[in-house]
Structures are given as C-alpha cells and as structure tokens.
Short mmCIF file of C-alpha atoms and ligand atoms in Angstrom, two decimals:
data_model
loop_
_atom_site.label_atom_id
_atom_site.label_comp_id
_atom_site.label_asym_id
_atom_site.label_seq_id
_atom_site.Cartn_x
_atom_site.Cartn_y
_atom_site.Cartn_z
CA MET A 1 93.49 127.76 191.19
CA THR A 2 93.80 127.98 187.74
CA ASP A 3 90.12 127.10 186.83
CA THR A 4 88.95 130.50 188.97
CA LEU A 5 92.16 132.42 187.17
CA VAL A 6 90.15 134.59 185.11
CA THR A 7 92.22 135.87 181.50
CA ALA A 8 92.67 139.08 180.86
CA SER A 9 91.37 139.01 177.05
CA GLU A 10 88.24 137.81 178.99
CA THR A 11 87.75 139.99 181.66
CA SER A 12 89.44 143.09 179.63
CA GLY A 13 86.53 143.07 176.53
CA ILE A 14 88.47 146.05 175.75
CA SER A 15 87.86 145.74 171.75
CA GLN A 16 91.24 146.42 170.02
CA GLU A 17 89.72 150.17 168.52
CA ARG A 18 90.35 154.06 168.65
CA ARG A 19 86.85 155.09 170.17
CA ILE A 20 86.46 158.64 171.14
CA VAL A 21 83.17 159.78 173.52
CA THR A 22 84.07 162.79 174.87
CA ALA A 23 86.15 166.22 174.95
CA ILE A 24 89.59 165.23 175.91
CA PRO A 25 90.61 165.47 178.75
CA GLY A 26 86.21 163.99 179.06
CA PRO A 27 84.44 164.69 182.54
CA LYS A 28 85.53 162.58 185.06
CA SER A 29 88.94 162.83 184.12
CA HIS A 30 88.48 166.53 185.10
CA ALA A 31 87.07 165.86 188.44
CA LEU A 32 90.33 163.24 188.77
CA THR A 33 92.50 166.36 188.08
CA GLU A 34 90.93 168.14 190.44
CA ARG A 35 91.54 165.81 193.25
CA ARG A 36 94.88 164.63 191.87
CA LEU A 37 96.40 168.98 192.43
CA ALA A 38 94.89 169.38 196.16
CA VAL A 39 97.04 166.68 196.52
CA VAL A 40 99.69 164.83 194.15
CA PRO A 41 102.76 167.68 193.87
CA VAL A 42 103.34 169.99 190.90
CA GLY A 43 106.38 168.50 189.98
CA VAL A 44 105.01 164.47 188.65
CA SER A 45 103.39 165.78 185.68
CA SER A 46 101.32 164.27 183.35
CA ALA A 47 102.17 164.30 179.63
CA LEU A 48 97.88 163.56 178.58
CA PRO A 49 95.51 164.48 182.11
CA VAL A 50 93.30 161.52 180.80
CA PHE A 51 92.92 159.31 184.03
CA ILE A 52 93.23 155.41 183.15
CA GLU A 53 90.36 152.74 183.80
CA ARG A 54 91.42 149.54 182.32
CA ALA A 55 94.06 148.53 179.17
CA HIS A 56 94.51 145.70 176.99
CA GLY A 57 96.85 144.15 174.00
CA ALA A 58 97.07 148.28 172.51
CA ILE A 59 94.34 149.50 173.90
CA VAL A 60 94.49 152.31 176.87
CA VAL A 61 90.86 152.96 177.88
CA ASP A 62 89.92 156.12 180.09
CA VAL A 63 87.73 157.11 183.04
CA ASP A 64 85.63 158.63 181.09
CA GLY A 65 85.12 155.82 178.15
CA ASN A 66 87.45 156.69 175.35
CA GLN A 67 90.02 154.22 174.19
CA PHE A 68 93.36 155.12 172.61
CA ILE A 69 95.53 153.59 170.39
CA ASP A 70 98.75 153.52 172.68
CA LEU A 71 101.75 154.09 170.55
CA GLY A 72 103.94 155.04 173.71
CA ALA A 73 104.15 151.48 176.08
CA GLY A 74 104.18 153.38 178.84
CA ILE A 75 107.75 154.47 177.75
CA GLY A 76 108.91 150.80 176.13
CA VAL A 77 107.41 148.80 179.39
CA MET A 78 104.31 146.98 177.73
CA THR A 79 106.25 145.47 175.24
CA ILE A 80 104.05 142.62 174.58
CA GLY A 81 100.90 144.20 175.75
CA HIS A 82 98.63 145.56 178.10
CA THR A 83 97.02 142.94 180.77
CA ASP A 84 98.63 140.10 178.49
CA GLU A 85 97.52 136.93 179.26
CA ALA A 86 100.79 134.90 180.40
CA VAL A 87 101.88 138.08 182.40
CA VAL A 88 98.70 137.71 184.41
CA ALA A 89 98.53 134.76 184.91
CA ALA A 90 101.55 134.15 186.56
CA ALA A 91 101.95 137.49 188.41
CA THR A 92 98.33 136.32 189.99
CA ALA A 93 99.94 132.34 190.99
CA GLN A 94 102.83 134.41 192.15
CA LEU A 95 100.46 136.27 195.21
CA GLY A 96 99.04 133.38 195.85
CA GLU A 97 101.98 131.85 196.54
CA PHE A 98 104.25 134.22 198.25
CA THR A 99 104.97 138.14 197.93
CA HIS A 100 107.93 138.78 199.66
CA VAL A 101 110.03 136.86 201.97
CA MET A 102 113.59 139.26 200.54
CA PHE A 103 116.26 137.47 199.04
CA THR A 104 119.06 138.42 200.55
CA ILE A 105 117.64 136.80 203.67
CA THR A 106 115.61 133.56 202.07
CA PRO A 107 115.70 132.94 198.52
CA TYR A 108 113.73 131.73 196.05
CA GLU A 109 113.65 130.45 192.65
CA GLY A 110 111.81 133.07 191.14
CA TYR A 111 114.87 135.39 191.43
CA VAL A 112 117.57 132.85 189.60
CA ARG A 113 115.15 131.90 187.06
CA VAL A 114 115.45 135.34 185.97
CA ALA A 115 118.80 135.78 186.16
CA GLU A 116 119.70 132.43 184.25
CA LEU A 117 117.22 134.16 181.02
CA LEU A 118 119.06 137.65 181.36
CA ALA A 119 122.75 135.45 181.17
CA GLN A 120 120.92 133.33 178.33
CA HIS A 121 119.36 136.51 176.09
CA THR A 122 121.89 138.90 176.75
CA PRO A 123 125.44 139.52 174.13
CA GLY A 124 127.93 137.38 174.99
CA ASP A 125 128.50 133.53 175.44
CA PHE A 126 130.65 133.94 179.34
CA PRO A 127 129.63 133.10 182.16
CA LYS A 128 127.01 135.82 182.95
CA LYS A 129 125.56 137.00 186.84
CA THR A 130 122.75 139.50 187.56
CA VAL A 131 121.68 141.46 190.21
CA LEU A 132 118.06 141.68 190.07
CA LEU A 133 116.89 145.95 191.35
CA ASN A 134 113.55 147.65 191.71
CA SER A 135 114.15 150.38 188.38
CA GLY A 136 116.11 151.61 186.04
CA ALA A 137 117.87 154.25 188.03
CA GLU A 138 118.42 151.59 190.49
CA ALA A 139 119.65 149.48 188.10
CA VAL A 140 122.66 152.48 186.61
CA GLU A 141 123.25 152.86 190.15
CA ASN A 142 124.29 149.28 190.50
CA ALA A 143 126.03 149.14 187.58
CA VAL A 144 128.53 152.30 187.94
CA LYS A 145 128.63 150.76 192.12
CA ILE A 146 129.96 147.26 190.42
CA ALA A 147 131.79 148.81 187.87
CA ARG A 148 133.95 150.69 190.25
CA LYS A 149 134.41 147.91 192.80
CA TYR A 150 136.04 145.28 190.03
CA THR A 151 138.35 148.50 188.55
CA GLY A 152 138.84 150.46 191.24
CA ARG A 153 138.83 153.71 189.25
CA THR A 154 136.03 156.05 190.24
CA GLY A 155 135.10 158.18 187.15
CA VAL A 156 132.30 157.60 184.66
CA ALA A 157 131.60 158.07 181.56
CA VAL A 158 128.52 159.11 179.37
CA LEU A 159 127.18 160.37 175.93
CA ASP A 160 125.71 163.37 175.23
CA HIS A 161 121.90 163.72 175.11
CA ALA A 162 121.48 160.23 177.42
CA TYR A 163 119.31 159.70 179.93
CA HIS A 164 120.07 157.52 182.58
CA GLY A 165 117.52 158.14 185.56
CA ARG A 166 116.45 160.35 188.09
CA THR A 167 118.26 159.26 191.62
CA ASN A 168 121.32 161.79 192.79
CA LEU A 169 124.13 160.18 190.34
CA THR A 170 121.79 159.06 187.54
CA MET A 171 120.93 162.59 187.52
CA ALA A 172 124.45 163.70 187.53
CA MET A 173 124.66 161.21 183.97
CA THR A 174 121.89 162.63 182.06
CA TYR A 175 122.51 164.86 179.42
CA LYS A 176 119.07 166.97 179.64
CA SER A 177 118.84 170.43 182.29
CA MET A 178 114.89 171.02 182.45
CA PRO A 179 113.48 169.48 183.50
CA TYR A 180 115.87 166.85 185.54
CA LYS A 181 117.90 168.37 187.17
CA LEU A 182 117.55 172.31 187.49
CA GLY A 183 117.79 172.84 190.61
CA PHE A 184 118.07 169.60 192.30
CA GLY A 185 121.86 169.43 192.61
CA PRO A 186 124.97 169.38 194.01
CA PHE A 187 125.24 166.22 191.74
CA ALA A 188 127.33 163.23 192.12
CA SER A 189 130.93 164.05 191.05
CA ASP A 190 133.56 161.99 188.68
CA VAL A 191 130.87 161.98 185.78
CA HIS A 192 131.79 163.01 182.68
CA HIS A 193 129.94 163.73 179.89
CA ALA A 194 131.57 163.30 176.19
CA PRO A 195 130.69 163.76 172.72
CA ASN A 196 128.11 161.42 171.16
CA SER A 197 127.41 160.41 167.74
CA TYR A 198 124.28 162.07 165.96
CA PRO A 199 124.30 161.27 162.26
CA PHE A 200 121.30 163.58 161.79
CA ARG A 201 123.33 166.46 163.22
CA ASP A 202 126.75 166.07 163.31
CA GLY A 203 126.69 164.74 159.77
CA LEU A 204 129.84 162.53 161.15
CA SER A 205 131.06 159.07 160.30
CA GLY A 206 131.03 156.56 162.83
CA ALA A 207 134.79 156.24 162.47
CA ASP A 208 134.85 160.07 163.16
CA SER A 209 132.66 160.48 165.82
CA ALA A 210 134.58 157.66 167.49
CA ALA A 211 137.56 159.63 167.71
CA ARG A 212 135.73 161.94 169.12
CA THR A 213 134.87 161.05 171.25
CA ILE A 214 138.08 158.95 172.60
CA ALA A 215 139.51 161.84 171.64
CA TYR A 216 137.46 163.85 175.15
CA LEU A 217 138.17 160.47 177.23
CA GLU A 218 141.79 160.82 176.70
CA LYS A 219 142.52 164.33 177.37
CA ALA A 220 139.65 165.96 178.94
CA VAL A 221 138.92 162.86 181.82
CA GLY A 222 141.92 160.30 181.02
CA ALA A 223 141.68 156.56 180.74
CA SER A 224 143.77 155.34 183.38
CA ASP A 225 140.61 157.61 185.68
CA LEU A 226 137.79 155.74 184.24
CA ALA A 227 135.79 152.96 185.83
CA CYS A 228 133.21 152.71 183.46
CA LEU A 229 130.88 154.27 179.75
CA VAL A 230 127.66 153.84 179.85
CA VAL A 231 126.19 154.01 176.42
CA GLU A 232 122.65 153.73 175.16
CA PRO A 233 122.58 151.51 172.20
CA ILE A 234 119.74 153.28 171.07
CA GLN A 235 119.28 156.73 173.21
CA GLY A 236 116.16 157.18 174.35
CA GLU A 237 114.84 160.15 175.81
CA GLY A 238 117.89 161.56 174.25
CA GLY A 239 115.65 161.31 171.05
CA PHE A 240 116.36 157.84 169.52
CA VAL A 241 119.02 158.84 168.01
CA VAL A 242 120.94 155.79 165.78
CA PRO A 243 123.85 155.98 165.91
CA ALA A 244 127.20 156.01 162.63
CA GLU A 245 127.96 152.88 161.67
CA GLY A 246 130.86 151.05 163.82
CA TYR A 247 130.54 153.84 166.21
CA LEU A 248 129.77 151.43 169.54
CA PRO A 249 131.95 148.99 168.12
CA ALA A 250 135.12 151.04 168.47
CA LEU A 251 134.07 152.18 172.29
CA GLN A 252 133.91 148.96 173.14
CA GLU A 253 137.16 147.91 171.59
CA TRP A 254 139.06 151.33 173.43
CA CYS A 255 136.89 150.86 176.68
CA ALA A 256 138.71 146.77 176.37
CA ALA A 257 142.45 148.38 175.91
CA ASN A 258 141.65 150.91 178.35
CA GLY A 259 140.53 148.74 181.48
CA VAL A 260 136.93 150.69 181.07
CA VAL A 261 134.07 148.29 181.19
CA PHE A 262 132.07 149.11 179.04
CA ILE A 263 128.33 148.89 179.75
CA ALA A 264 124.47 148.95 177.82
CA ASP A 265 121.91 151.04 179.32
CA GLU A 266 119.07 149.17 177.41
CA ILE A 267 115.65 149.83 179.67
CA GLN A 268 114.56 151.64 176.93
CA SER A 269 116.23 149.55 173.86
CA GLY A 270 116.03 146.67 174.95
CA MET A 271 113.52 143.49 175.60
CA ALA A 272 112.46 142.14 171.78
CA ARG A 273 111.62 145.74 171.42
CA THR A 274 114.65 146.35 168.21
CA GLY A 275 113.33 142.64 166.70
CA VAL A 276 116.48 141.17 169.12
CA TYR A 277 116.81 140.73 172.86
CA PHE A 278 118.83 143.70 172.81
CA ALA A 279 120.13 146.10 170.50
CA SER A 280 123.70 146.13 171.08
CA GLU A 281 123.18 142.83 168.78
CA HIS A 282 121.75 145.36 166.10
CA PHE A 283 125.65 147.52 166.44
CA GLY A 284 127.67 143.84 166.59
CA ILE A 285 129.06 144.70 170.16
CA VAL A 286 129.09 142.50 173.38
CA PRO A 287 128.73 144.40 176.25
CA ASP A 288 130.56 144.01 179.34
CA LEU A 289 127.81 144.84 181.44
CA VAL A 290 123.88 145.08 179.98
CA LEU A 291 121.02 147.13 182.19
CA SER A 292 117.32 145.91 181.95
CA ALA A 293 113.82 146.93 183.00
CA LYS A 294 110.92 148.61 181.70
CA GLY A 295 109.81 145.77 179.15
CA ILE A 296 110.45 142.71 180.51
CA ALA A 297 108.65 142.18 183.10
CA GLY A 298 104.81 143.38 181.54
CA GLY A 299 104.30 146.63 183.49
CA LEU A 300 105.66 144.81 186.92
CA PRO A 301 108.96 146.74 188.38
CA ILE A 302 112.35 145.17 188.65
CA ALA A 303 115.35 146.12 186.64
CA GLY A 304 118.95 143.77 186.49
CA VAL A 305 122.09 144.30 185.30
CA THR A 306 123.35 141.68 183.75
CA GLY A 307 127.25 140.89 183.37
CA ARG A 308 130.56 138.68 182.98
CA ALA A 309 130.53 137.04 186.31
CA GLU A 310 134.18 138.10 186.65
CA ILE A 311 132.58 141.91 187.46
CA MET A 312 129.34 140.93 188.91
CA ASP A 313 131.42 138.94 191.63
CA ALA A 314 133.63 142.25 193.08
CA SER A 315 131.03 142.68 195.25
CA HIS A 316 131.86 141.79 198.82
CA PRO A 317 128.66 139.37 200.15
CA GLY A 318 125.82 141.92 201.27
CA GLY A 319 127.32 144.72 199.54
CA LEU A 320 124.17 144.71 196.75
CA GLY A 321 120.59 144.38 196.95
CA GLY A 322 117.70 146.18 198.78
CA THR A 323 114.79 145.10 200.53
CA PHE A 324 112.01 144.79 196.84
CA ALA A 325 114.01 144.09 194.47
CA GLY A 326 114.33 140.55 192.27
CA ASN A 327 110.40 140.84 194.07
CA PRO A 328 108.53 137.80 193.48
CA VAL A 329 105.33 138.85 191.57
CA ALA A 330 107.70 141.13 189.38
CA ALA A 331 110.10 137.94 188.77
CA ALA A 332 106.97 135.82 187.92
CA ALA A 333 106.01 138.47 185.15
CA ALA A 334 110.03 138.40 184.30
CA VAL A 335 109.76 135.14 183.21
CA ALA A 336 106.00 134.80 181.77
CA VAL A 337 107.62 138.12 179.42
CA PHE A 338 110.45 135.78 178.23
CA GLU A 339 108.02 132.63 177.72
CA SER A 340 105.36 134.22 175.58
CA ILE A 341 108.11 136.41 173.73
CA GLU A 342 110.02 132.89 172.89
CA SER A 343 106.65 130.38 172.59
CA ARG A 344 104.38 133.41 170.35
CA GLY A 345 107.92 134.70 167.83
CA LEU A 346 107.71 137.61 169.59
CA LEU A 347 110.52 138.64 167.84
CA ALA A 348 110.20 138.79 164.68
CA GLU A 349 106.90 141.59 165.42
CA GLY A 350 109.37 144.48 166.32
CA ALA A 351 110.96 143.82 162.32
CA ARG A 352 106.53 144.01 161.25
CA ILE A 353 106.37 147.05 162.99
CA GLU A 354 109.10 149.11 161.28
CA ARG A 355 108.05 147.35 158.00
CA LEU A 356 104.56 149.37 157.90
CA LEU A 357 105.92 152.12 159.82
CA LYS A 358 109.03 152.98 158.17
CA PRO A 359 107.84 153.52 155.32
CA ALA A 360 104.98 155.08 156.14
CA LEU A 361 107.14 158.03 157.94
CA LEU A 362 109.34 157.94 155.29
CA ALA A 363 106.72 158.95 152.97
CA LEU A 364 105.03 161.36 155.60
CA GLN A 365 108.70 162.86 155.61
CA GLN A 366 108.00 163.46 151.68
CA LYS A 367 104.93 165.35 151.81
CA TYR A 368 105.49 167.03 155.14
CA GLU A 369 109.35 169.16 155.49
CA VAL A 370 108.79 169.67 158.86
CA ILE A 371 110.41 166.07 159.10
CA GLY A 372 113.69 165.76 159.78
CA ASP A 373 115.28 162.67 159.77
CA VAL A 374 113.20 159.40 160.18
CA ARG A 375 114.66 156.63 162.27
CA GLY A 376 115.14 153.68 165.15
CA ILE A 377 114.77 150.05 164.47
CA GLY A 378 111.95 147.75 165.15
CA ALA A 379 109.48 149.50 167.55
CA MET A 380 112.13 151.94 168.32
CA LEU A 381 111.75 154.70 165.41
CA ALA A 382 111.11 158.49 165.57
CA ILE A 383 110.77 160.96 163.05
CA GLU A 384 112.76 164.67 164.21
CA LEU A 385 110.37 167.92 163.64
CA VAL A 386 112.44 171.26 162.13
CA GLN A 387 111.82 174.30 160.55
CA PRO A 388 111.81 173.29 157.22
CA GLY A 389 115.07 173.16 155.48
CA THR A 390 117.44 173.48 159.09
CA LEU A 391 118.67 171.87 161.53
CA GLU A 392 116.11 174.03 163.63
CA PRO A 393 114.39 171.86 165.93
CA ASN A 394 110.92 172.70 166.04
CA PRO A 395 109.82 171.25 169.20
CA ALA A 396 106.28 173.40 168.87
CA ALA A 397 105.05 171.25 165.81
CA VAL A 398 106.07 168.25 168.19
CA THR A 399 103.29 170.00 170.22
CA VAL A 400 101.01 170.79 168.21
CA ILE A 401 101.01 166.99 166.21
CA THR A 402 101.14 164.86 169.99
CA ALA A 403 97.50 167.18 171.09
CA TYR A 404 96.28 166.41 167.80
CA ALA A 405 96.35 162.71 168.26
CA ALA A 406 95.33 162.51 171.43
CA ARG A 407 92.34 164.45 170.40
CA HIS A 408 91.65 162.21 168.63
CA GLY A 409 92.30 158.97 170.10
CA VAL A 410 96.57 158.46 169.53
CA LEU A 411 99.16 158.42 172.65
CA LEU A 412 101.59 159.41 170.98
CA LEU A 413 105.03 160.23 173.24
CA ASN A 414 108.34 163.53 172.53
CA ALA A 415 111.85 162.70 173.51
CA GLY A 416 114.83 164.92 172.37
CA THR A 417 117.10 167.26 173.97
CA TRP A 418 115.29 170.23 172.09
CA GLY A 419 111.81 168.50 172.58
CA ASN A 420 111.49 168.70 168.85
CA VAL A 421 111.46 164.38 168.56
CA ILE A 422 108.18 162.17 168.51
CA ARG A 423 109.30 158.54 169.35
CA PHE A 424 107.12 155.16 168.14
CA LEU A 425 107.31 152.69 170.62
CA PRO A 426 103.75 150.45 170.54
CA SER A 427 103.63 147.19 172.55
CA LEU A 428 104.61 144.36 169.72
CA ALA A 429 100.69 143.98 170.18
CA ILE A 430 99.96 145.95 168.16
CA SER A 431 98.00 145.02 165.16
CA ASP A 432 98.53 146.46 161.39
CA ALA A 433 95.39 147.63 161.50
CA LEU A 434 96.13 150.38 164.25
CA LEU A 435 99.32 151.40 163.13
CA THR A 436 97.76 152.01 159.99
CA GLU A 437 94.60 154.39 161.67
CA ALA A 438 97.27 155.70 163.74
CA LEU A 439 99.37 157.02 160.73
CA GLY A 440 96.13 158.58 158.99
CA VAL A 441 95.92 160.52 162.05
CA LEU A 442 98.96 161.45 162.55
CA ASP A 443 98.83 162.82 158.68
CA GLU A 444 96.20 165.06 159.23
CA ALA A 445 97.85 166.50 162.88
CA LEU A 446 100.75 167.52 160.11
CA ALA A 447 98.36 168.46 157.87
CA THR A 448 96.99 171.41 160.96
CA LEU A 449 100.55 172.43 160.77
N1 PLZ B 1 117.96 154.55 181.34
C1 PLZ B 1 117.91 154.60 178.85
O1 PLZ B 1 115.10 155.14 179.38
C2 PLZ B 1 113.80 155.32 182.09
C3 PLZ B 1 112.31 157.71 182.51
C4 PLZ B 1 110.84 159.18 182.19
P1 PLZ B 1 113.77 154.02 185.32
N2 PLZ B 1 113.55 156.55 180.79
C5 PLZ B 1 111.85 157.29 181.35
C6 PLZ B 1 110.73 159.58 183.52
O2 PLZ B 1 110.90 160.95 183.33
O3 PLZ B 1 111.74 160.11 184.05
C7 PLZ B 1 114.93 155.15 181.25
C8 PLZ B 1 115.78 155.35 180.24
C9 PLZ B 1 117.21 155.02 180.09
C10 PLZ B 1 117.41 154.80 182.90
C11 PLZ B 1 116.13 155.14 182.42
C12 PLZ B 1 115.81 154.82 184.43
O4 PLZ B 1 114.39 154.15 184.55
O5 PLZ B 1 112.67 153.31 185.87
O6 PLZ B 1 112.61 154.78 185.05
O7 PLZ B 1 114.16 154.37 187.14
#
C-alpha cells in the first residue's frame, strides 16, 4: 500500500510561488463560469470566480495555470497546508479499508481516536467526551441540543457580530442579516443576542463590556431561562474581533454562577491557528463545551462537540448522531492533522506568522490612514478599514484591495459586519518569503486607493 502511495509533494509539482499568466479570471475559468451559471443557483456565490485545479502548501493553481498565494486557506480550513502529505496518506489508506459503516450501527477506532485527541487538546483537565458531526453548523446545533437537555432550560444566548452557521437554528444565532438571514425566516425561537466586546468600536474595558453583556442577559433574558451562552473567543466572520482583556473570563464566571453552559465556538479560531490548539487558552477560559470543525481534518468534513463528560452524557442513547457524522476517512485525516501538529511542532508556526505579519500590518497602518485597526493572534490577523480619521466603515476600500490582490495572485478574504475587514488566515505551511511577497501586493493595493 505505502509503496504505491505517491505523496502529494511528489505529484503536486506545484512550486511555492505566485504566478499570473492570464487575465483574472482566465479563459477557462470564464468558460466554467458559463456552465456553472446554468446549473448552480446564484445563492451560492464565489468571492473570486477562478476555478481551482490543484493546490499544495500555501499555493492554489487555477485551471488557466495561475498560481495564487492563499491567505484565506478556504476560510481557515487548510491550517496545515493544502494536500499535506500526512493527511493525503492517511485519507488514502482509509479509503482502501472502508469508507462508511456508520458509527451508530457498528463503531470503528478512528472516531474514538479523534475523540481522545480532542479530549487531550481542548482546554480543561477533567473527563471529556466528544460527539462528531459533519459541519460547523451541525456542531453548534448539537451543542445547543446537549446544553438544553443537560440544563432542562431552553434559552440560547449569543453575542452581537457572531457567526454560527446557515441552518435554521444557527441562522437565528448569527448576527448579520445580509447575506445570511434575509428572507430565510422564520427563525428558531429563544435565541438572544447580547452586546459583545469590540474594543476598536466601543472603547470599553473587559470589565465594563462584560458588565454590559451580563446586564443584558440578566435584565432582558433572565439567567434562569438560559441553557447556554455561545461565544467565539475571536469572532471570525464578524471581523476577527478580539475581546478586551478580562471579558471572556467574566462571562465564564457568570455562566458558572448561574448554571449556564459556557460554549466556545472555536470552529474558526481553533486547531492551532493562533499558536495554541484552541484560542480559549489565550484568554484563560475553560469552556464547558468546545466546538471544532474547519481545520481539524485538512479539508475533509468533520466537526466535534467536546466537553465535560457529565454534560455530554445528558442525552439518552440514540439522541445524537447522523449518517455521515464522524466519517472514517475524515476521522483518519483528523488524526493525521493532530499527529502532524505534534510531530512537526506546528503550534510554533502561528507565532512565527504573527511575528512577521503583525508589525508589517502596523507599519502599513502608519502609512495608510484607511487602516483603522490591526488586530488578531497568530495566523488569525485582520485590518479594519475606515474613512480616514473616523470609525466610519470603508467596505469600498476592501473591495478595491481584494480585487487588486486577486489580479496580482494573492487570495485575500473580507470579513466583518460592515464588510470592511480584511482577514489574514494563511496556512501554517506558508513561508516567510510568500508572506512578505503578499504584503508587497497589499501595499501596492493600498497605494491605489
Ligand atoms: N462557527 C465560528 O466560522 C463557518 C462560513 C462561510 P460550517 N464560517 C465560514 C460561509 O459563507 O458559509 C463557521 C464559523 C464559526 C460556525 C461556522 C459554521 O461552520 O462548517 O460552515 O457549517
């Protein structure tokens, strides 16, 4: 088996370099877009209509032969890099063993191994259990189910600017109406949006913003009706909002005092992206439940709810599951991701990326007044663009910059409630040279404004 197994780097032939050889999009992407428009609904849009053929490390190659530096990693999924050799080998081997039996019919070791690894690497030194699912939204749904069953309460609290998914319950939990919710209601009930901590915009200390959030939960909702509070330690789609110091610990303390299950949605911030396994560690919080997805399996769909055994065991047998949930190929890939992080010391890479990128972004802020804020941790950094000298959001500048970057071979993602944030969430495999080159393109793009 292993003899015939050719690793991705041998076959990829993809040099880790930026190369633009056609207009963007190129002719083949144009032709594919025509076919796509006939059969894929407009509701499924693409930020950049270039069709991808291959990818390796931090480079994606389109059907016209253009090579892009990928600073988005499929929204934080390809954390250890595209077609990582260990992930490809593990998934390929599992494909030849069995691809599906369904864990709730006949179990298999891969599922258990992923649960062991999540128990080991999520914050908190206590017995933990994990249910595996297919997507981030499904993890959020299941966390709420479990918290409701455990507490016997129904209320769900989330924070302003949060993103938790596109299913009916998670749409209700997501903040932003357009494009996620508009016209798609009615939404699940008993979901309550509390003010968050957004230091750049509210200027509040952690203690003051926590007091504001807690006042809302106590006065407008009522603590004894709340099953759970769901927070993203660093908000993802909301714009990589890093809460003020002390904010999250105060919320955790309040939850503990009021019998509210404290849930960290680490679907975007987790899995080594910020230099630790889960960003909760940076803030000194130990959530009751931690949600993971995206980066945990190198692009294969799998997600988890991991948490205190007594909470996770609240459901009766048969209450949790799903046909593909914890799929054996995805589980094998997840094990390979964990093992690679350990054996290759990838936790250090988040800090390396921050050391290079953050000072460079701060230098750009000195040069260009349109950059109102530079924030983030590890390989989860962002700039928020404003009308110079104000807090007025400047989404138009983001559109100009991301389009310029795409034409010059750099994939940049936007974010933020106002669409005025550019986020940098490259793979941990990206080299300093590629990061520096991408920064050069960003500088040029800012100069065109
Ligand atoms: N929670 C914190 O970031 C997914 C969604 C992009 P799924 N974010 C990217 C889009 O346009 O759909 C996300 C997240 C956080 C939950 C989710 C949902 O994860 O795997 O997309 O369901």
